[in-house]
């Protein structure tokens, strides 16, 4: 009888130990599993919003292969999380799924030269690792999400050739790593936010062909890394700030087709070095 009780106790101890080991295994393994599952679901939701795919790009997005092997998807080696989504020049049409905000490891989103429409989802502000946002030459409309400023690692933001409206969010001035900001050929209104002068890493600013008004903020003369400044084709007025002429790295300086006046004290022979491409 005593032997049976001891045997029962030993069994209970073994079961308890096995349970603890199992729980420990779940605690260490489940975050990766959940992360992979979240990424796959986010990609499937992205696919569900595609309404036109003449090249059948999305056919590879199925359960027969791991999502890291889907066309246009790049994953990190260690955790197998999506770090890059590149689907440029593929003729895709549809709207951007808000589930894209669940790709928490995403560093680059490149959907250039497709036919995406509707607004940029607010959830894009959840991509805290995002460095490159390339949405140029689509048909995206609505306002630029102000919470894009939460993507603090952004270095490139290309929005040219869309149908964006509203004002340039002043909160974008908090993106201290931003090097290129392009809203060329949209329908933006309002003035150039003075907060853009806080973009100490900025090398290129392209606001050409919009409906911008107001004046050029004097503080933009603090952007010592600026080499490309293009605001032509707006309704900007006032006198060109003298500080802009102190930017020694300036290569392209386009203020044409506005109502901007030059201070008579400025050197009439000043001109930028040459015209580079803004890629």
PDB file of N, CA and C in Angstrom, residues 5 16 27 43 48 53 55 84 86-87 91 93 100 103 106 128 134 144 165 178 198 205 229 231 246 253-254 258 268:
ATOM      1  N   UNK A   5       1.411   4.289  -2.823  1.00  0.00           N
ATOM      2  CA  UNK A   5       1.312   5.730  -2.564  1.00  0.00           C
ATOM      3  C   UNK A   5       2.570   6.447  -3.047  1.00  0.00           C
ATOM      4  N   UNK A  16       4.218  16.851 -13.126  1.00  0.00           N
ATOM      5  CA  UNK A  16       4.392  18.280 -12.855  1.00  0.00           C
ATOM      6  C   UNK A  16       5.630  18.828 -13.560  1.00  0.00           C
ATOM      7  N   UNK A  27       6.663  29.095 -23.842  1.00  0.00           N
ATOM      8  CA  UNK A  27       6.999  30.493 -23.551  1.00  0.00           C
ATOM      9  C   UNK A  27       8.100  30.998 -24.457  1.00  0.00           C
ATOM     10  N   UNK A  43       0.039  39.653 -44.822  1.00  0.00           N
ATOM     11  CA  UNK A  43       0.270  39.554 -46.262  1.00  0.00           C
ATOM     12  C   UNK A  43      -0.976  39.062 -46.997  1.00  0.00           C
ATOM     13  N   UNK A  48      -5.750  40.343 -50.319  1.00  0.00           N
ATOM     14  CA  UNK A  48      -7.208  40.412 -50.442  1.00  0.00           C
ATOM     15  C   UNK A  48      -7.691  41.763 -50.956  1.00  0.00           C
ATOM     16  N   UNK A  53      -4.561  42.286 -61.100  1.00  0.00           N
ATOM     17  CA  UNK A  53      -3.232  41.655 -61.089  1.00  0.00           C
ATOM     18  C   UNK A  53      -3.026  40.936 -62.421  1.00  0.00           C
ATOM     19  N   UNK A  55      -0.475  40.486 -64.256  1.00  0.00           N
ATOM     20  CA  UNK A  55       0.725  39.648 -64.354  1.00  0.00           C
ATOM     21  C   UNK A  55       0.672  38.439 -63.420  1.00  0.00           C
ATOM     22  N   UNK A  84      11.044  43.356 -45.931  1.00  0.00           N
ATOM     23  CA  UNK A  84      10.930  44.155 -47.156  1.00  0.00           C
ATOM     24  C   UNK A  84       9.775  43.644 -48.002  1.00  0.00           C
ATOM     25  N   UNK A  86       8.545  44.529 -51.757  1.00  0.00           N
ATOM     26  CA  UNK A  86       8.854  45.280 -52.978  1.00  0.00           C
ATOM     27  C   UNK A  86       8.037  44.734 -54.141  1.00  0.00           C
ATOM     28  N   UNK A  87       7.048  45.509 -54.556  1.00  0.00           N
ATOM     29  CA  UNK A  87       6.168  45.126 -55.655  1.00  0.00           C
ATOM     30  C   UNK A  87       6.033  46.322 -56.597  1.00  0.00           C
ATOM     31  N   UNK A  91       1.894  46.775 -62.214  1.00  0.00           N
ATOM     32  CA  UNK A  91       0.526  46.984 -62.670  1.00  0.00           C
ATOM     33  C   UNK A  91      -0.537  46.535 -61.692  1.00  0.00           C
ATOM     34  N   UNK A  93      -3.385  46.842 -58.888  1.00  0.00           N
ATOM     35  CA  UNK A  93      -4.366  47.843 -58.476  1.00  0.00           C
ATOM     36  C   UNK A  93      -5.112  47.345 -57.249  1.00  0.00           C
ATOM     37  N   UNK A 100      -1.278  46.071 -42.993  1.00  0.00           N
ATOM     38  CA  UNK A 100       0.143  46.254 -43.275  1.00  0.00           C
ATOM     39  C   UNK A 100       0.870  46.785 -42.046  1.00  0.00           C
ATOM     40  N   UNK A 103       3.059  44.312 -39.908  1.00  0.00           N
ATOM     41  CA  UNK A 103       4.383  43.821 -40.326  1.00  0.00           C
ATOM     42  C   UNK A 103       5.443  44.582 -39.539  1.00  0.00           C
ATOM     43  N   UNK A 106       9.062  45.314 -40.720  1.00  0.00           N
ATOM     44  CA  UNK A 106       9.224  45.858 -42.069  1.00  0.00           C
ATOM     45  C   UNK A 106      10.145  47.077 -42.073  1.00  0.00           C
ATOM     46  N   UNK A 128       7.436  50.844 -36.822  1.00  0.00           N
ATOM     47  CA  UNK A 128       8.501  51.582 -36.139  1.00  0.00           C
ATOM     48  C   UNK A 128       9.893  51.282 -36.688  1.00  0.00           C
ATOM     49  N   UNK A 134       8.177  53.976 -50.295  1.00  0.00           N
ATOM     50  CA  UNK A 134       8.154  54.343 -51.706  1.00  0.00           C
ATOM     51  C   UNK A 134       6.778  54.014 -52.275  1.00  0.00           C
ATOM     52  N   UNK A 144      -2.018  62.857 -46.018  1.00  0.00           N
ATOM     53  CA  UNK A 144      -0.876  62.097 -45.514  1.00  0.00           C
ATOM     54  C   UNK A 144      -1.064  61.855 -44.018  1.00  0.00           C
ATOM     55  N   UNK A 165      -4.058  65.107 -50.864  1.00  0.00           N
ATOM     56  CA  UNK A 165      -4.633  66.421 -50.586  1.00  0.00           C
ATOM     57  C   UNK A 165      -4.279  66.837 -49.157  1.00  0.00           C
ATOM     58  N   UNK A 178      15.443  61.509 -41.685  1.00  0.00           N
ATOM     59  CA  UNK A 178      14.934  61.648 -43.049  1.00  0.00           C
ATOM     60  C   UNK A 178      15.941  62.353 -43.959  1.00  0.00           C
ATOM     61  N   UNK A 198      13.705  71.166 -38.902  1.00  0.00           N
ATOM     62  CA  UNK A 198      14.291  70.268 -37.900  1.00  0.00           C
ATOM     63  C   UNK A 198      14.870  68.998 -38.521  1.00  0.00           C
ATOM     64  N   UNK A 205      14.451  67.875 -50.928  1.00  0.00           N
ATOM     65  CA  UNK A 205      13.062  68.240 -50.644  1.00  0.00           C
ATOM     66  C   UNK A 205      12.408  68.629 -51.961  1.00  0.00           C
ATOM     67  N   UNK A 229      16.527  71.276 -53.726  1.00  0.00           N
ATOM     68  CA  UNK A 229      15.384  72.028 -53.198  1.00  0.00           C
ATOM     69  C   UNK A 229      14.515  72.434 -54.380  1.00  0.00           C
ATOM     70  N   UNK A 231      10.557  73.540 -55.381  1.00  0.00           N
ATOM     71  CA  UNK A 231       9.189  73.890 -54.976  1.00  0.00           C
ATOM     72  C   UNK A 231       8.457  74.578 -56.127  1.00  0.00           C
ATOM     73  N   UNK A 246      23.139  80.471 -48.196  1.00  0.00           N
ATOM     74  CA  UNK A 246      24.306  80.019 -47.435  1.00  0.00           C
ATOM     75  C   UNK A 246      24.459  78.504 -47.445  1.00  0.00           C
ATOM     76  N   UNK A 253      18.211  74.054 -57.323  1.00  0.00           N
ATOM     77  CA  UNK A 253      17.417  75.044 -56.585  1.00  0.00           C
ATOM     78  C   UNK A 253      16.326  75.544 -57.522  1.00  0.00           C
ATOM     79  N   UNK A 254      15.126  75.002 -57.394  1.00  0.00           N
ATOM     80  CA  UNK A 254      14.026  75.306 -58.310  1.00  0.00           C
ATOM     81  C   UNK A 254      12.876  75.960 -57.553  1.00  0.00           C
ATOM     82  N   UNK A 258       6.271  80.465 -59.257  1.00  0.00           N
ATOM     83  CA  UNK A 258       5.671  80.875 -57.995  1.00  0.00           C
ATOM     84  C   UNK A 258       5.535  82.399 -58.015  1.00  0.00           C
ATOM     85  N   UNK A 268      23.283  88.579 -57.677  1.00  0.00           N
ATOM     86  CA  UNK A 268      22.523  88.103 -58.842  1.00  0.00           C
ATOM     87  C   UNK A 268      23.238  87.000 -59.615  1.00  0.00           C
TER      88      UNK A 268
END
